[in-house]
Amino acid sequence: DAGIKLTSVASAVWSASSREIIEALIAGERDPAVLAQMAKSRMRAKIPQLEEALYGHFGAHHAFVAAQIIDHIDYLDTAIEALTQEICERLVPFEIGVALVSSIPGISA
């Protein structure tokens, strides 16, 4: 209901540009022109479309929910990294077997 259509312009919602724009919205920035200027690399070519997509009614309640979602995503990313590290450490004794299985087409480490 905020009317923000970032996903209609950004191909990756969690790109560096999108993340910075969302964090600016959470922090209170509402000017679509200012938000659009946060675009990086290839998204800079879409600044006019971004300005249009970022015009809306993003309120304090939207900011609260968006902050909760970002915090949860950050937690999940941290948990995935910790689990990946744990799996890698536990597979050390089985390096030869992992290499052998990984040599099968369609299977990777």
mmCIF file of N, CA, C and O in Angstrom:
data_model
loop_
_atom_site.group_PDB
_atom_site.id
_atom_site.type_symbol
_atom_site.label_atom_id
_atom_site.label_comp_id
_atom_site.label_asym_id
_atom_site.label_seq_id
_atom_site.Cartn_x
_atom_site.Cartn_y
_atom_site.Cartn_z
ATOM 1 N N ASP A 1 0.805 -1.202 0.000
ATOM 2 C CA ASP A 1 0.000 0.000 0.000
ATOM 3 C C ASP A 1 0.852 1.273 0.000
ATOM 4 O O ASP A 1 0.317 2.373 -0.079
ATOM 5 N N ALA A 2 2.173 1.115 0.074
ATOM 6 C CA ALA A 2 3.058 2.287 0.063
ATOM 7 C C ALA A 2 3.213 2.856 -1.341
ATOM 8 O O ALA A 2 3.581 4.014 -1.506
ATOM 9 N N GLY A 3 2.929 2.054 -2.344
ATOM 10 C CA GLY A 3 3.039 2.521 -3.717
ATOM 11 C C GLY A 3 4.456 2.539 -4.255
ATOM 12 O O GLY A 3 4.696 3.019 -5.356
ATOM 13 N N ILE A 4 5.407 2.018 -3.517
ATOM 14 C CA ILE A 4 6.791 1.951 -3.964
ATOM 15 C C ILE A 4 6.927 0.719 -4.857
ATOM 16 O O ILE A 4 6.575 -0.384 -4.468
ATOM 17 N N LYS A 5 7.459 0.903 -6.058
ATOM 18 C CA LYS A 5 7.540 -0.183 -7.036
ATOM 19 C C LYS A 5 8.991 -0.477 -7.427
ATOM 20 O O LYS A 5 9.315 -0.594 -8.595
ATOM 21 N N LEU A 6 9.866 -0.551 -6.459
ATOM 22 C CA LEU A 6 11.287 -0.776 -6.724
ATOM 23 C C LEU A 6 11.513 -2.030 -7.551
ATOM 24 O O LEU A 6 12.356 -2.053 -8.445
ATOM 25 N N THR A 7 10.749 -3.064 -7.286
ATOM 26 C CA THR A 7 10.939 -4.330 -8.000
ATOM 27 C C THR A 7 10.574 -4.252 -9.473
ATOM 28 O O THR A 7 10.986 -5.095 -10.252
ATOM 29 N N SER A 8 9.819 -3.242 -9.866
ATOM 30 C CA SER A 8 9.489 -3.109 -11.286
ATOM 31 C C SER A 8 10.652 -2.522 -12.076
ATOM 32 O O SER A 8 10.656 -2.591 -13.303
ATOM 33 N N VAL A 9 11.640 -1.970 -11.394
ATOM 34 C CA VAL A 9 12.798 -1.376 -12.065
ATOM 35 C C VAL A 9 14.069 -2.174 -11.782
ATOM 36 O O VAL A 9 14.856 -2.428 -12.680
ATOM 37 N N ALA A 10 14.259 -2.558 -10.551
ATOM 38 C CA ALA A 10 15.472 -3.282 -10.155
ATOM 39 C C ALA A 10 15.301 -4.767 -10.434
ATOM 40 O O ALA A 10 14.330 -5.371 -9.989
ATOM 41 N N SER A 11 16.235 -5.353 -11.155
ATOM 42 C CA SER A 11 16.132 -6.780 -11.458
ATOM 43 C C SER A 11 16.457 -7.623 -10.226
ATOM 44 O O SER A 11 15.949 -8.717 -10.064
ATOM 45 N N ALA A 12 17.316 -7.100 -9.347
ATOM 46 C CA ALA A 12 17.664 -7.809 -8.115
ATOM 47 C C ALA A 12 17.272 -6.934 -6.928
ATOM 48 O O ALA A 12 17.851 -5.882 -6.709
ATOM 49 N N VAL A 13 16.284 -7.365 -6.186
ATOM 50 C CA VAL A 13 15.784 -6.558 -5.074
ATOM 51 C C VAL A 13 16.848 -6.376 -4.009
ATOM 52 O O VAL A 13 16.903 -5.350 -3.348
ATOM 53 N N TRP A 14 17.744 -7.340 -3.839
ATOM 54 C CA TRP A 14 18.753 -7.219 -2.798
ATOM 55 C C TRP A 14 20.110 -6.843 -3.357
ATOM 56 O O TRP A 14 21.140 -7.227 -2.823
ATOM 57 N N SER A 15 20.118 -6.059 -4.437
ATOM 58 C CA SER A 15 21.376 -5.528 -4.957
ATOM 59 C C SER A 15 21.860 -4.423 -4.026
ATOM 60 O O SER A 15 21.132 -3.965 -3.141
ATOM 61 N N ALA A 16 23.089 -3.973 -4.233
ATOM 62 C CA ALA A 16 23.639 -2.894 -3.403
ATOM 63 C C ALA A 16 22.789 -1.636 -3.530
ATOM 64 O O ALA A 16 22.515 -0.950 -2.539
ATOM 65 N N SER A 17 22.348 -1.331 -4.748
ATOM 66 C CA SER A 17 21.518 -0.140 -4.963
ATOM 67 C C SER A 17 20.192 -0.257 -4.229
ATOM 68 O O SER A 17 19.774 0.664 -3.519
ATOM 69 N N SER A 18 19.532 -1.382 -4.398
ATOM 70 C CA SER A 18 18.222 -1.582 -3.765
ATOM 71 C C SER A 18 18.335 -1.531 -2.257
ATOM 72 O O SER A 18 17.514 -0.912 -1.577
ATOM 73 N N ARG A 19 19.352 -2.175 -1.729
ATOM 74 C CA ARG A 19 19.544 -2.185 -0.274
ATOM 75 C C ARG A 19 19.743 -0.762 0.247
ATOM 76 O O ARG A 19 19.149 -0.364 1.247
ATOM 77 N N GLU A 20 20.579 0.023 -0.439
ATOM 78 C CA GLU A 20 20.830 1.400 0.001
ATOM 79 C C GLU A 20 19.555 2.246 -0.069
ATOM 80 O O GLU A 20 19.271 3.028 0.838
ATOM 81 N N ILE A 21 18.778 2.063 -1.113
ATOM 82 C CA ILE A 21 17.526 2.810 -1.264
ATOM 83 C C ILE A 21 16.547 2.438 -0.154
ATOM 84 O O ILE A 21 15.927 3.304 0.468
ATOM 85 N N ILE A 22 16.411 1.146 0.106
ATOM 86 C CA ILE A 22 15.491 0.693 1.157
ATOM 87 C C ILE A 22 15.940 1.210 2.524
ATOM 88 O O ILE A 22 15.117 1.679 3.323
ATOM 89 N N GLU A 23 17.233 1.152 2.784
ATOM 90 C CA GLU A 23 17.729 1.666 4.061
ATOM 91 C C GLU A 23 17.500 3.174 4.183
ATOM 92 O O GLU A 23 17.200 3.667 5.271
ATOM 93 N N ALA A 24 17.609 3.901 3.075
ATOM 94 C CA ALA A 24 17.331 5.343 3.108
ATOM 95 C C ALA A 24 15.851 5.596 3.375
ATOM 96 O O ALA A 24 15.501 6.518 4.125
ATOM 97 N N LEU A 25 14.981 4.790 2.781
ATOM 98 C CA LEU A 25 13.546 4.914 3.056
ATOM 99 C C LEU A 25 13.277 4.669 4.541
ATOM 100 O O LEU A 25 12.519 5.407 5.175
ATOM 101 N N ILE A 26 13.906 3.644 5.094
ATOM 102 C CA ILE A 26 13.732 3.332 6.512
ATOM 103 C C ILE A 26 14.205 4.499 7.375
ATOM 104 O O ILE A 26 13.583 4.843 8.374
ATOM 105 N N ALA A 27 15.303 5.130 6.949
ATOM 106 C CA ALA A 27 15.875 6.245 7.709
ATOM 107 C C ALA A 27 15.080 7.537 7.578
ATOM 108 O O ALA A 27 15.328 8.496 8.301
ATOM 109 N N GLY A 28 14.111 7.553 6.638
ATOM 110 C CA GLY A 28 13.246 8.725 6.541
ATOM 111 C C GLY A 28 13.318 9.498 5.239
ATOM 112 O O GLY A 28 12.562 10.448 5.043
ATOM 113 N N GLU A 29 14.199 9.121 4.335
ATOM 114 C CA GLU A 29 14.278 9.825 3.047
ATOM 115 C C GLU A 29 13.059 9.451 2.199
ATOM 116 O O GLU A 29 12.757 8.280 2.041
ATOM 117 N N ARG A 30 12.378 10.431 1.673
ATOM 118 C CA ARG A 30 11.172 10.162 0.882
ATOM 119 C C ARG A 30 11.234 10.786 -0.517
ATOM 120 O O ARG A 30 10.377 10.515 -1.341
ATOM 121 N N ASP A 31 12.223 11.604 -0.801
ATOM 122 C CA ASP A 31 12.325 12.284 -2.096
ATOM 123 C C ASP A 31 12.766 11.281 -3.158
ATOM 124 O O ASP A 31 13.893 10.775 -3.122
ATOM 125 N N PRO A 32 11.896 10.973 -4.148
ATOM 126 C CA PRO A 32 12.236 9.994 -5.173
ATOM 127 C C PRO A 32 13.502 10.350 -5.956
ATOM 128 O O PRO A 32 14.266 9.458 -6.323
ATOM 129 N N ALA A 33 13.744 11.636 -6.179
ATOM 130 C CA ALA A 33 14.943 12.047 -6.918
ATOM 131 C C ALA A 33 16.203 11.729 -6.113
ATOM 132 O O ALA A 33 17.198 11.244 -6.668
ATOM 133 N N VAL A 34 16.168 11.994 -4.827
ATOM 134 C CA VAL A 34 17.317 11.694 -3.960
ATOM 135 C C VAL A 34 17.531 10.188 -3.884
ATOM 136 O O VAL A 34 18.659 9.701 -4.002
ATOM 137 N N LEU A 35 16.466 9.448 -3.713
ATOM 138 C CA LEU A 35 16.557 7.990 -3.624
ATOM 139 C C LEU A 35 17.092 7.396 -4.927
ATOM 140 O O LEU A 35 17.962 6.513 -4.906
ATOM 141 N N ALA A 36 16.605 7.881 -6.056
ATOM 142 C CA ALA A 36 17.035 7.354 -7.354
ATOM 143 C C ALA A 36 18.514 7.592 -7.600
ATOM 144 O O ALA A 36 19.186 6.785 -8.248
ATOM 145 N N GLN A 37 19.047 8.679 -7.074
ATOM 146 C CA GLN A 37 20.468 8.980 -7.262
ATOM 147 C C GLN A 37 21.370 8.000 -6.515
ATOM 148 O O GLN A 37 22.581 7.983 -6.730
ATOM 149 N N MET A 38 20.812 7.185 -5.662
ATOM 150 C CA MET A 38 21.593 6.180 -4.941
ATOM 151 C C MET A 38 21.909 4.964 -5.812
ATOM 152 O O MET A 38 22.677 4.092 -5.407
ATOM 153 N N ALA A 39 21.324 4.923 -6.995
ATOM 154 C CA ALA A 39 21.550 3.804 -7.906
ATOM 155 C C ALA A 39 23.030 3.697 -8.264
ATOM 156 O O ALA A 39 23.722 4.701 -8.406
ATOM 157 N N LYS A 40 23.475 2.468 -8.407
ATOM 158 C CA LYS A 40 24.869 2.201 -8.744
ATOM 159 C C LYS A 40 24.944 1.448 -10.069
ATOM 160 O O LYS A 40 23.999 0.825 -10.494
ATOM 161 N N SER A 41 26.077 1.523 -10.693
ATOM 162 C CA SER A 41 26.429 0.819 -11.933
ATOM 163 C C SER A 41 25.291 0.799 -12.961
ATOM 164 O O SER A 41 24.804 1.841 -13.360
ATOM 165 N N ARG A 42 24.858 -0.391 -13.373
ATOM 166 C CA ARG A 42 23.864 -0.492 -14.455
ATOM 167 C C ARG A 42 22.524 0.132 -14.114
ATOM 168 O O ARG A 42 21.794 0.556 -14.998
ATOM 169 N N MET A 43 22.181 0.185 -12.841
ATOM 170 C CA MET A 43 20.887 0.756 -12.467
ATOM 171 C C MET A 43 20.849 2.274 -12.669
ATOM 172 O O MET A 43 19.786 2.852 -12.765
ATOM 173 N N ARG A 44 22.015 2.907 -12.790
ATOM 174 C CA ARG A 44 22.049 4.360 -12.996
ATOM 175 C C ARG A 44 21.361 4.738 -14.312
ATOM 176 O O ARG A 44 20.811 5.818 -14.422
ATOM 177 N N ALA A 45 21.363 3.850 -15.270
ATOM 178 C CA ALA A 45 20.693 4.115 -16.545
ATOM 179 C C ALA A 45 19.173 4.163 -16.377
ATOM 180 O O ALA A 45 18.464 4.668 -17.260
ATOM 181 N N LYS A 46 18.679 3.673 -15.255
ATOM 182 C CA LYS A 46 17.235 3.609 -15.008
ATOM 183 C C LYS A 46 16.759 4.687 -14.033
ATOM 184 O O LYS A 46 15.670 4.575 -13.488
ATOM 185 N N ILE A 47 17.546 5.731 -13.818
ATOM 186 C CA ILE A 47 17.182 6.749 -12.829
ATOM 187 C C ILE A 47 15.796 7.349 -13.084
ATOM 188 O O ILE A 47 15.009 7.468 -12.141
ATOM 189 N N PRO A 48 15.434 7.709 -14.313
ATOM 190 C CA PRO A 48 14.075 8.252 -14.510
ATOM 191 C C PRO A 48 12.974 7.263 -14.102
ATOM 192 O O PRO A 48 11.992 7.644 -13.463
ATOM 193 N N GLN A 49 13.160 5.987 -14.447
ATOM 194 C CA GLN A 49 12.173 4.975 -14.062
ATOM 195 C C GLN A 49 12.185 4.761 -12.543
ATOM 196 O O GLN A 49 11.133 4.538 -11.932
ATOM 197 N N LEU A 50 13.366 4.842 -11.933
ATOM 198 C CA LEU A 50 13.462 4.710 -10.483
ATOM 199 C C LEU A 50 12.699 5.819 -9.778
ATOM 200 O O LEU A 50 11.984 5.572 -8.814
ATOM 201 N N GLU A 51 12.875 7.048 -10.255
ATOM 202 C CA GLU A 51 12.165 8.177 -9.635
ATOM 203 C C GLU A 51 10.667 7.925 -9.645
ATOM 204 O O GLU A 51 9.981 8.142 -8.645
ATOM 205 N N GLU A 52 10.165 7.453 -10.767
ATOM 206 C CA GLU A 52 8.731 7.167 -10.866
ATOM 207 C C GLU A 52 8.329 6.022 -9.936
ATOM 208 O O GLU A 52 7.301 6.084 -9.259
ATOM 209 N N ALA A 53 9.161 4.985 -9.878
ATOM 210 C CA ALA A 53 8.860 3.817 -9.053
ATOM 211 C C ALA A 53 8.940 4.124 -7.560
ATOM 212 O O ALA A 53 8.305 3.451 -6.751
ATOM 213 N N LEU A 54 9.718 5.135 -7.191
ATOM 214 C CA LEU A 54 9.926 5.451 -5.776
ATOM 215 C C LEU A 54 8.986 6.524 -5.257
ATOM 216 O O LEU A 54 9.076 6.927 -4.101
ATOM 217 N N TYR A 55 8.076 6.974 -6.091
ATOM 218 C CA TYR A 55 7.068 7.926 -5.642
ATOM 219 C C TYR A 55 5.946 7.131 -4.988
ATOM 220 O O TYR A 55 5.374 6.224 -5.579
ATOM 221 N N GLY A 56 5.670 7.432 -3.742
ATOM 222 C CA GLY A 56 4.624 6.697 -3.047
ATOM 223 C C GLY A 56 4.331 7.305 -1.690
ATOM 224 O O GLY A 56 4.605 8.474 -1.444
ATOM 225 N N HIS A 57 3.799 6.482 -0.820
ATOM 226 C CA HIS A 57 3.395 6.916 0.523
ATOM 227 C C HIS A 57 4.015 5.967 1.546
ATOM 228 O O HIS A 57 3.319 5.222 2.230
ATOM 229 N N PHE A 58 5.337 5.997 1.638
ATOM 230 C CA PHE A 58 6.085 5.118 2.536
ATOM 231 C C PHE A 58 6.083 5.751 3.921
ATOM 232 O O PHE A 58 6.715 6.768 4.157
ATOM 233 N N GLY A 59 5.331 5.156 4.830
ATOM 234 C CA GLY A 59 5.176 5.733 6.160
ATOM 235 C C GLY A 59 6.037 5.060 7.206
ATOM 236 O O GLY A 59 6.805 4.136 6.921
ATOM 237 N N ALA A 60 5.891 5.517 8.435
ATOM 238 C CA ALA A 60 6.672 4.983 9.551
ATOM 239 C C ALA A 60 6.404 3.493 9.762
ATOM 240 O O ALA A 60 7.314 2.738 10.084
ATOM 241 N N HIS A 61 5.155 3.080 9.567
ATOM 242 C CA HIS A 61 4.846 1.657 9.743
ATOM 243 C C HIS A 61 5.515 0.808 8.659
ATOM 244 O O HIS A 61 5.949 -0.306 8.919
ATOM 245 N N HIS A 62 5.635 1.351 7.440
ATOM 246 C CA HIS A 62 6.343 0.627 6.384
ATOM 247 C C HIS A 62 7.830 0.512 6.746
ATOM 248 O O HIS A 62 8.451 -0.533 6.540
ATOM 249 N N ALA A 63 8.388 1.595 7.264
ATOM 250 C CA ALA A 63 9.797 1.606 7.657
ATOM 251 C C ALA A 63 10.054 0.567 8.755
ATOM 252 O O ALA A 63 11.061 -0.146 8.711
ATOM 253 N N PHE A 64 9.151 0.481 9.707
ATOM 254 C CA PHE A 64 9.306 -0.483 10.799
ATOM 255 C C PHE A 64 9.329 -1.906 10.263
ATOM 256 O O PHE A 64 10.213 -2.704 10.605
ATOM 257 N N VAL A 65 8.371 -2.229 9.406
ATOM 258 C CA VAL A 65 8.287 -3.585 8.849
ATOM 259 C C VAL A 65 9.496 -3.871 7.961
ATOM 260 O O VAL A 65 10.094 -4.950 8.037
ATOM 261 N N ALA A 66 9.892 -2.924 7.123
ATOM 262 C CA ALA A 66 11.045 -3.116 6.245
ATOM 263 C C ALA A 66 12.318 -3.343 7.059
ATOM 264 O O ALA A 66 13.138 -4.197 6.716
ATOM 265 N N ALA A 67 12.481 -2.613 8.154
ATOM 266 C CA ALA A 67 13.654 -2.794 9.017
ATOM 267 C C ALA A 67 13.648 -4.192 9.628
ATOM 268 O O ALA A 67 14.704 -4.843 9.726
ATOM 269 N N GLN A 68 12.487 -4.669 10.038
ATOM 270 C CA GLN A 68 12.379 -6.019 10.593
ATOM 271 C C GLN A 68 12.768 -7.067 9.549
ATOM 272 O O GLN A 68 13.472 -8.036 9.859
ATOM 273 N N ILE A 69 12.321 -6.866 8.329
ATOM 274 C CA ILE A 69 12.628 -7.810 7.249
ATOM 275 C C ILE A 69 14.122 -7.812 6.953
ATOM 276 O O ILE A 69 14.740 -8.882 6.823
ATOM 277 N N ILE A 70 14.730 -6.645 6.858
ATOM 278 C CA ILE A 70 16.171 -6.561 6.599
ATOM 279 C C ILE A 70 16.953 -7.215 7.739
ATOM 280 O O ILE A 70 17.912 -7.956 7.498
ATOM 281 N N ASP A 71 16.555 -6.958 8.968
ATOM 282 C CA ASP A 71 17.235 -7.583 10.105
ATOM 283 C C ASP A 71 17.141 -9.107 10.027
ATOM 284 O O ASP A 71 18.111 -9.815 10.305
ATOM 285 N N HIS A 72 15.976 -9.597 9.632
ATOM 286 C CA HIS A 72 15.794 -11.045 9.533
ATOM 287 C C HIS A 72 16.648 -11.626 8.409
ATOM 288 O O HIS A 72 17.285 -12.682 8.577
ATOM 289 N N ILE A 73 16.687 -10.965 7.266
ATOM 290 C CA ILE A 73 17.516 -11.419 6.145
ATOM 291 C C ILE A 73 18.985 -11.428 6.552
ATOM 292 O O ILE A 73 19.717 -12.376 6.250
ATOM 293 N N ASP A 74 19.430 -10.372 7.245
ATOM 294 C CA ASP A 74 20.819 -10.328 7.715
ATOM 295 C C ASP A 74 21.115 -11.484 8.665
ATOM 296 O O ASP A 74 22.178 -12.109 8.593
ATOM 297 N N TYR A 75 20.172 -11.773 9.562
ATOM 298 C CA TYR A 75 20.340 -12.903 10.476
ATOM 299 C C TYR A 75 20.466 -14.218 9.696
ATOM 300 O O TYR A 75 21.338 -15.041 9.973
ATOM 301 N N LEU A 76 19.580 -14.408 8.717
ATOM 302 C CA LEU A 76 19.619 -15.639 7.930
ATOM 303 C C LEU A 76 20.919 -15.754 7.146
ATOM 304 O O LEU A 76 21.507 -16.843 7.064
ATOM 305 N N ASP A 77 21.391 -14.656 6.569
ATOM 306 C CA ASP A 77 22.670 -14.674 5.849
ATOM 307 C C ASP A 77 23.808 -15.077 6.785
ATOM 308 O O ASP A 77 24.683 -15.868 6.417
ATOM 309 N N THR A 78 23.802 -14.545 8.001
ATOM 310 C CA THR A 78 24.827 -14.881 8.984
ATOM 311 C C THR A 78 24.732 -16.353 9.377
ATOM 312 O O THR A 78 25.755 -17.049 9.481
ATOM 313 N N ALA A 79 23.517 -16.842 9.572
ATOM 314 C CA ALA A 79 23.316 -18.250 9.933
ATOM 315 C C ALA A 79 23.771 -19.169 8.804
ATOM 316 O O ALA A 79 24.423 -20.198 9.056
ATOM 317 N N ILE A 80 23.462 -18.822 7.577
ATOM 318 C CA ILE A 80 23.885 -19.640 6.431
ATOM 319 C C ILE A 80 25.404 -19.678 6.342
ATOM 320 O O ILE A 80 25.996 -20.741 6.113
ATOM 321 N N GLU A 81 26.046 -18.541 6.541
ATOM 322 C CA GLU A 81 27.515 -18.487 6.509
ATOM 323 C C GLU A 81 28.112 -19.360 7.608
ATOM 324 O O GLU A 81 29.060 -20.112 7.366
ATOM 325 N N ALA A 82 27.553 -19.293 8.809
ATOM 326 C CA ALA A 82 28.059 -20.110 9.922
ATOM 327 C C ALA A 82 27.866 -21.597 9.630
ATOM 328 O O ALA A 82 28.772 -22.409 9.884
ATOM 329 N N LEU A 83 26.715 -21.973 9.104
ATOM 330 C CA LEU A 83 26.462 -23.375 8.778
ATOM 331 C C LEU A 83 27.378 -23.858 7.656
ATOM 332 O O LEU A 83 27.891 -24.986 7.706
ATOM 333 N N THR A 84 27.604 -23.016 6.655
ATOM 334 C CA THR A 84 28.501 -23.368 5.560
ATOM 335 C C THR A 84 29.911 -23.613 6.082
ATOM 336 O O THR A 84 30.565 -24.595 5.707
ATOM 337 N N GLN A 85 30.380 -22.741 6.958
ATOM 338 C CA GLN A 85 31.703 -22.901 7.552
ATOM 339 C C GLN A 85 31.781 -24.195 8.366
ATOM 340 O O GLN A 85 32.756 -24.940 8.274
ATOM 341 N N GLU A 86 30.746 -24.476 9.135
ATOM 342 C CA GLU A 86 30.722 -25.707 9.948
ATOM 343 C C GLU A 86 30.759 -26.943 9.057
ATOM 344 O O GLU A 86 31.494 -27.901 9.328
ATOM 345 N N ILE A 87 29.997 -26.933 7.982
ATOM 346 C CA ILE A 87 29.974 -28.073 7.054
ATOM 347 C C ILE A 87 31.357 -28.266 6.429
ATOM 348 O O ILE A 87 31.866 -29.389 6.354
ATOM 349 N N CYS A 88 31.970 -27.168 6.004
ATOM 350 C CA CYS A 88 33.311 -27.250 5.399
ATOM 351 C C CYS A 88 34.319 -27.825 6.377
ATOM 352 O O CYS A 88 35.150 -28.668 6.003
ATOM 353 N N GLU A 89 34.265 -27.412 7.625
ATOM 354 C CA GLU A 89 35.188 -27.927 8.634
ATOM 355 C C GLU A 89 34.954 -29.414 8.892
ATOM 356 O O GLU A 89 35.904 -30.181 9.059
ATOM 357 N N ARG A 90 33.696 -29.822 8.910
ATOM 358 C CA ARG A 90 33.392 -31.229 9.183
ATOM 359 C C ARG A 90 33.716 -32.136 7.993
ATOM 360 O O ARG A 90 33.869 -33.353 8.158
ATOM 361 N N LEU A 91 33.830 -31.559 6.797
ATOM 362 C CA LEU A 91 34.144 -32.360 5.612
ATOM 363 C C LEU A 91 35.643 -32.519 5.387
ATOM 364 O O LEU A 91 36.049 -33.302 4.525
ATOM 365 N N VAL A 92 36.470 -31.825 6.156
ATOM 366 C CA VAL A 92 37.926 -31.907 5.970
ATOM 367 C C VAL A 92 38.424 -33.355 5.982
ATOM 368 O O VAL A 92 39.208 -33.743 5.102
ATOM 369 N N PRO A 93 37.993 -34.194 6.913
ATOM 370 C CA PRO A 93 38.492 -35.582 6.907
ATOM 371 C C PRO A 93 38.047 -36.381 5.666
ATOM 372 O O PRO A 93 38.591 -37.444 5.389
ATOM 373 N N PHE A 94 37.087 -35.857 4.939
ATOM 374 C CA PHE A 94 36.527 -36.586 3.795
ATOM 375 C C PHE A 94 36.850 -35.903 2.466
ATOM 376 O O PHE A 94 36.137 -36.077 1.474
ATOM 377 N N GLU A 95 37.949 -35.115 2.419
ATOM 378 C CA GLU A 95 38.283 -34.333 1.222
ATOM 379 C C GLU A 95 38.394 -35.194 -0.032
ATOM 380 O O GLU A 95 37.917 -34.816 -1.097
ATOM 381 N N ILE A 96 39.007 -36.353 0.086
ATOM 382 C CA ILE A 96 39.175 -37.224 -1.083
ATOM 383 C C ILE A 96 37.814 -37.683 -1.599
ATOM 384 O O ILE A 96 37.537 -37.643 -2.801
ATOM 385 N N GLY A 97 36.947 -38.110 -0.701
ATOM 386 C CA GLY A 97 35.602 -38.535 -1.098
ATOM 387 C C GLY A 97 34.784 -37.403 -1.700
ATOM 388 O O GLY A 97 34.080 -37.603 -2.695
ATOM 389 N N VAL A 98 34.890 -36.218 -1.106
ATOM 390 C CA VAL A 98 34.167 -35.054 -1.638
ATOM 391 C C VAL A 98 34.669 -34.738 -3.040
ATOM 392 O O VAL A 98 33.874 -34.484 -3.951
ATOM 393 N N ALA A 99 35.970 -34.775 -3.243
ATOM 394 C CA ALA A 99 36.541 -34.511 -4.567
ATOM 395 C C ALA A 99 36.060 -35.539 -5.582
ATOM 396 O O ALA A 99 35.723 -35.204 -6.722
ATOM 397 N N LEU A 100 35.999 -36.794 -5.168
ATOM 398 C CA LEU A 100 35.550 -37.870 -6.058
ATOM 399 C C LEU A 100 34.080 -37.682 -6.437
ATOM 400 O O LEU A 100 33.723 -37.734 -7.609
ATOM 401 N N VAL A 101 33.239 -37.447 -5.444
ATOM 402 C CA VAL A 101 31.810 -37.249 -5.712
ATOM 403 C C VAL A 101 31.592 -35.983 -6.536
ATOM 404 O O VAL A 101 30.757 -35.955 -7.446
ATOM 405 N N SER A 102 32.361 -34.940 -6.259
ATOM 406 C CA SER A 102 32.221 -33.681 -6.987
ATOM 407 C C SER A 102 32.652 -33.794 -8.442
ATOM 408 O O SER A 102 32.317 -32.934 -9.258
ATOM 409 N N SER A 103 33.408 -34.845 -8.772
ATOM 410 C CA SER A 103 33.829 -35.025 -10.171
ATOM 411 C C SER A 103 32.700 -35.563 -11.047
ATOM 412 O O SER A 103 32.796 -35.559 -12.270
ATOM 413 N N ILE A 104 31.625 -36.010 -10.428
ATOM 414 C CA ILE A 104 30.468 -36.511 -11.193
ATOM 415 C C ILE A 104 29.741 -35.304 -11.809
ATOM 416 O O ILE A 104 29.442 -34.325 -11.115
ATOM 417 N N PRO A 105 29.469 -35.344 -13.131
ATOM 418 C CA PRO A 105 28.754 -34.231 -13.766
ATOM 419 C C PRO A 105 27.421 -33.955 -13.058
ATOM 420 O O PRO A 105 26.669 -34.866 -12.747
ATOM 421 N N GLY A 106 27.193 -32.688 -12.757
ATOM 422 C CA GLY A 106 25.959 -32.290 -12.106
ATOM 423 C C GLY A 106 26.054 -32.194 -10.589
ATOM 424 O O GLY A 106 25.130 -31.768 -9.935
ATOM 425 N N ILE A 107 27.187 -32.613 -10.034
ATOM 426 C CA ILE A 107 27.391 -32.530 -8.581
ATOM 427 C C ILE A 107 28.582 -31.627 -8.323
ATOM 428 O O ILE A 107 29.637 -31.773 -8.935
ATOM 429 N N SER A 108 28.415 -30.697 -7.420
ATOM 430 C CA SER A 108 29.517 -29.802 -7.059
ATOM 431 C C SER A 108 29.696 -29.811 -5.547
ATOM 432 O O SER A 108 28.866 -30.347 -4.810
ATOM 433 N N ALA A 109 30.794 -29.247 -5.123
ATOM 434 C CA ALA A 109 31.062 -29.195 -3.693
ATOM 435 C C ALA A 109 29.965 -28.437 -2.987
ATOM 436 O O ALA A 109 29.566 -28.770 -1.893
#
